[in-house]
XYZ file of C-alpha atoms in Angstrom:
89
model
C 107.680 77.561 87.080
C 108.760 80.474 89.232
C 106.597 83.014 90.994
C 107.116 86.298 92.827
C 105.309 86.636 96.135
C 104.928 89.887 98.070
C 103.696 90.433 101.614
C 102.814 93.885 102.971
C 101.216 94.920 106.250
C 101.686 95.914 109.858
C 104.533 94.051 111.490
C 103.670 91.362 114.015
C 104.969 88.017 115.203
C 104.389 85.051 112.894
C 104.262 86.556 109.409
C 107.444 84.937 108.072
C 106.644 81.668 109.843
C 103.089 81.551 108.490
C 104.075 82.313 104.923
C 107.050 79.947 104.842
C 105.030 77.136 106.476
C 102.254 77.472 103.903
C 104.754 77.519 101.035
C 106.412 74.381 102.445
C 103.034 72.630 102.637
C 102.492 73.514 98.967
C 105.971 72.102 98.176
C 107.242 75.512 97.006
C 110.968 76.178 97.188
C 112.010 79.667 98.305
C 115.015 80.575 96.134
C 115.427 84.190 97.226
C 113.910 86.379 99.904
C 114.125 89.983 101.045
C 112.305 91.564 103.946
C 112.382 94.820 105.812
C 110.547 96.535 108.621
C 110.126 100.307 108.435
C 108.714 101.553 111.723
C 105.661 99.273 112.111
C 105.372 98.322 108.431
C 106.489 94.890 107.226
C 107.388 94.105 103.608
C 108.689 90.868 102.145
C 109.390 89.711 98.608
C 110.135 86.096 97.716
C 111.108 84.273 94.545
C 109.632 80.768 94.641
C 109.881 77.686 92.476
C 106.605 75.854 92.148
C 106.522 72.063 92.023
C 106.108 70.396 88.640
C 102.678 69.039 89.525
C 99.118 69.830 88.671
C 98.747 72.509 91.354
C 96.176 75.036 90.200
C 97.684 78.520 90.448
C 94.312 80.057 91.354
C 93.936 77.620 94.256
C 97.384 78.654 95.475
C 96.377 82.310 95.188
C 93.187 81.606 97.142
C 95.062 79.821 99.913
C 97.551 82.687 100.196
C 94.696 85.219 100.291
C 93.141 83.299 103.196
C 96.493 83.237 104.971
C 96.862 86.987 104.443
C 93.485 87.556 106.082
C 94.486 85.384 109.044
C 97.790 87.235 109.453
C 96.364 90.699 108.761
C 98.608 91.307 105.725
C 98.232 91.519 101.962
C 99.810 88.599 100.075
C 100.101 88.654 96.289
C 101.602 86.044 93.995
C 102.358 86.364 90.279
C 104.070 84.164 87.773
C 107.613 85.401 87.233
C 107.097 86.084 83.527
C 104.068 88.289 84.243
C 105.929 90.154 86.985
C 108.923 90.721 84.673
C 106.710 91.958 81.840
C 104.884 94.420 84.114
C 108.084 96.010 85.383
C 110.189 96.198 82.227
C 111.088 99.698 81.164
């Protein structure tokens, strides 16, 4: 399964490292990534492949929410098919 992950917040040291480390611990593979900094605002979007295990998606979401609080950013994750459906014209 694939998922789209977004990170938004004030730029500071450690955001990319924290997110990528957590994804590695969860055995996620980052297949594509885009990030930009506009003045002091940081944005990042990642396409991830989730492992074919019994990982509970809500537990993943909870862990990423905790990480977002630690880093002072907003982290959202959605299954790719839901993301695609929401943004089809």
